[in-house]
PDB file of C-alpha atoms in Angstrom:
ATOM      1  CA  MET A   1     -13.509  24.384  -7.010  1.00  0.00           C
ATOM      2  CA  ALA A   2     -12.340  24.709  -3.324  1.00  0.00           C
ATOM      3  CA  ALA A   3      -8.720  24.236  -4.267  1.00  0.00           C
ATOM      4  CA  ASP A   4      -8.935  26.773  -6.885  1.00  0.00           C
ATOM      5  CA  VAL A   5     -10.344  29.363  -4.713  1.00  0.00           C
ATOM      6  CA  VAL A   6      -7.713  28.805  -1.790  1.00  0.00           C
ATOM      7  CA  ALA A   7      -4.828  28.785  -4.383  1.00  0.00           C
ATOM      8  CA  MET A   8      -6.190  32.138  -5.705  1.00  0.00           C
ATOM      9  CA  LEU A   9      -6.663  33.673  -2.351  1.00  0.00           C
ATOM     10  CA  LEU A  10      -3.278  32.489  -1.046  1.00  0.00           C
ATOM     11  CA  GLU A  11      -1.508  33.209  -4.297  1.00  0.00           C
ATOM     12  CA  VAL A  12       0.126  29.690  -4.213  1.00  0.00           C
ATOM     13  CA  PRO A  13       0.155  26.868  -6.632  1.00  0.00           C
ATOM     14  CA  GLU A  14      -2.979  24.425  -6.345  1.00  0.00           C
ATOM     15  CA  GLU A  15      -0.450  21.555  -6.275  1.00  0.00           C
ATOM     16  CA  SER A  16       1.348  23.125  -3.231  1.00  0.00           C
ATOM     17  CA  PHE A  17      -1.441  21.820  -0.818  1.00  0.00           C
ATOM     18  CA  GLU A  18      -4.498  19.502  -0.255  1.00  0.00           C
ATOM     19  CA  VAL A  19      -7.968  20.191   0.664  1.00  0.00           C
ATOM     20  CA  VAL A  20      -9.418  17.612   2.946  1.00  0.00           C
ATOM     21  CA  MET A  21     -13.024  18.021   3.319  1.00  0.00           C
ATOM     22  CA  ARG A  22     -14.744  16.329   6.628  1.00  0.00           C
ATOM     23  CA  PRO A  23     -18.579  16.394   7.557  1.00  0.00           C
ATOM     24  CA  ALA A  24     -19.185  18.793  10.385  1.00  0.00           C
ATOM     25  CA  ASP A  25     -20.911  15.813  12.270  1.00  0.00           C
ATOM     26  CA  PRO A  26     -18.191  14.513  14.642  1.00  0.00           C
ATOM     27  CA  ASP A  27     -19.469  10.781  14.338  1.00  0.00           C
ATOM     28  CA  MET A  28     -19.376  11.015  10.414  1.00  0.00           C
ATOM     29  CA  ALA A  29     -15.852  12.528  10.587  1.00  0.00           C
ATOM     30  CA  HIS A  30     -14.640   9.885  12.956  1.00  0.00           C
ATOM     31  CA  ALA A  31     -15.993   7.175  10.998  1.00  0.00           C
ATOM     32  CA  ILE A  32     -14.231   8.518   7.877  1.00  0.00           C
ATOM     33  CA  ILE A  33     -11.004   8.923   9.630  1.00  0.00           C
ATOM     34  CA  THR A  34     -11.159   5.463  11.212  1.00  0.00           C
ATOM     35  CA  ALA A  35     -11.865   3.972   7.643  1.00  0.00           C
ATOM     36  CA  GLU A  36      -8.922   5.920   6.199  1.00  0.00           C
ATOM     37  CA  LYS A  37      -6.672   4.826   9.014  1.00  0.00           C
ATOM     38  CA  ALA A  38      -7.544   1.164   8.560  1.00  0.00           C
ATOM     39  CA  ARG A  39      -6.927   1.410   4.996  1.00  0.00           C
ATOM     40  CA  GLU A  40      -3.381   2.864   5.365  1.00  0.00           C
ATOM     41  CA  GLU A  41      -2.585   0.192   7.993  1.00  0.00           C
ATOM     42  CA  ALA A  42      -3.778  -2.694   5.542  1.00  0.00           C
ATOM     43  CA  GLU A  43      -1.654  -1.144   2.702  1.00  0.00           C
ATOM     44  CA  LEU A  44       1.431  -1.108   5.185  1.00  0.00           C
ATOM     45  CA  ALA A  45       0.647  -4.813   6.312  1.00  0.00           C
ATOM     46  CA  ASN A  46       0.122  -5.904   2.599  1.00  0.00           C
ATOM     47  CA  LYS A  47       3.691  -4.492   1.714  1.00  0.00           C
ATOM     48  CA  ALA A  48       5.332  -5.950   4.842  1.00  0.00           C
ATOM     49  CA  ALA A  49       3.681  -9.355   3.854  1.00  0.00           C
ATOM     50  CA  ALA A  50       4.896  -9.080   0.309  1.00  0.00           C
ATOM     51  CA  GLU A  51       8.462  -8.304   1.418  1.00  0.00           C
ATOM     52  CA  ALA A  52       8.369 -11.193   3.873  1.00  0.00           C
ATOM     53  CA  LEU A  53       7.136 -13.585   1.208  1.00  0.00           C
ATOM     54  CA  ALA A  54       9.849 -12.468  -1.197  1.00  0.00           C
ATOM     55  CA  ALA A  55      12.507 -12.852   1.398  1.00  0.00           C
ATOM     56  CA  ALA A  56      11.230 -16.281   2.331  1.00  0.00           C
ATOM     57  CA  ALA A  57      11.111 -17.384  -1.516  1.00  0.00           C
ATOM     58  CA  ARG A  58      14.713 -16.453  -1.686  1.00  0.00           C
ATOM     59  CA  THR A  59      15.815 -18.346   1.434  1.00  0.00           C
ATOM     60  CA  LEU A  60      13.730 -21.446   0.601  1.00  0.00           C
ATOM     61  CA  THR A  61      14.930 -21.562  -3.111  1.00  0.00           C
ATOM     62  CA  SER A  62      18.509 -21.618  -1.985  1.00  0.00           C
ATOM     63  CA  LYS A  63      17.950 -25.032  -0.557  1.00  0.00           C
ATOM     64  CA  ALA A  64      14.607 -26.232  -2.153  1.00  0.00           C
ATOM     65  CA  THR A  65      13.117 -26.345  -5.575  1.00  0.00           C
ATOM     66  CA  VAL A  66      10.612 -23.513  -6.545  1.00  0.00           C
ATOM     67  CA  ARG A  67       7.831 -26.142  -6.502  1.00  0.00           C
ATOM     68  CA  ASP A  68       8.623 -27.083  -2.939  1.00  0.00           C
ATOM     69  CA  ALA A  69       8.964 -23.478  -1.887  1.00  0.00           C
ATOM     70  CA  GLY A  70       5.776 -22.593  -3.496  1.00  0.00           C
ATOM     71  CA  SER A  71       4.088 -25.595  -1.552  1.00  0.00           C
ATOM     72  CA  MET A  72       5.631 -24.446   1.636  1.00  0.00           C
ATOM     73  CA  LEU A  73       4.319 -20.865   1.202  1.00  0.00           C
ATOM     74  CA  GLY A  74       1.074 -21.769  -0.329  1.00  0.00           C
ATOM     75  CA  VAL A  75       1.685 -19.971  -3.547  1.00  0.00           C
ATOM     76  CA  SER A  76       2.387 -21.271  -7.097  1.00  0.00           C
ATOM     77  CA  HIS A  77       5.676 -22.260  -8.256  1.00  0.00           C
ATOM     78  CA  GLN A  78       5.585 -19.522 -11.003  1.00  0.00           C
ATOM     79  CA  TYR A  79       5.204 -16.874  -8.339  1.00  0.00           C
ATOM     80  CA  ILE A  80       8.107 -18.245  -6.413  1.00  0.00           C
ATOM     81  CA  ALA A  81      10.196 -18.022  -9.731  1.00  0.00           C
ATOM     82  CA  LYS A  82       9.244 -14.441 -10.144  1.00  0.00           C
ATOM     83  CA  LEU A  83       9.974 -13.517  -6.451  1.00  0.00           C
ATOM     84  CA  ALA A  84      13.344 -15.475  -6.403  1.00  0.00           C
ATOM     85  CA  PRO A  85      14.640 -15.561  -9.953  1.00  0.00           C
ATOM     86  CA  LYS A  86      17.669 -17.869 -10.571  1.00  0.00           C
ATOM     87  CA  LYS A  87      20.832 -15.917 -11.120  1.00  0.00           C
ATOM     88  CA  GLY A  88      22.712 -15.948 -14.304  1.00  0.00           C
TER      89      GLY A  88
END
């Protein structure tokens, strides 16, 4: 409802902004911000890890079997095959 009121008062589309509500209590607001920041950092770390795993799979499968690459990386050979499919 807050977004509806703001959009109406400012005469802008509701999709053109984001309403972020925080508790007035500084400790509570800080706890929320800290948790959100940690979640964002974890998402970035997961993305970097996935990209590194895919790169490693491509490198390893150029000289080793998918089973061996999976063993070296600690994942299944099926997952390696998805990350580094054989060409043509």
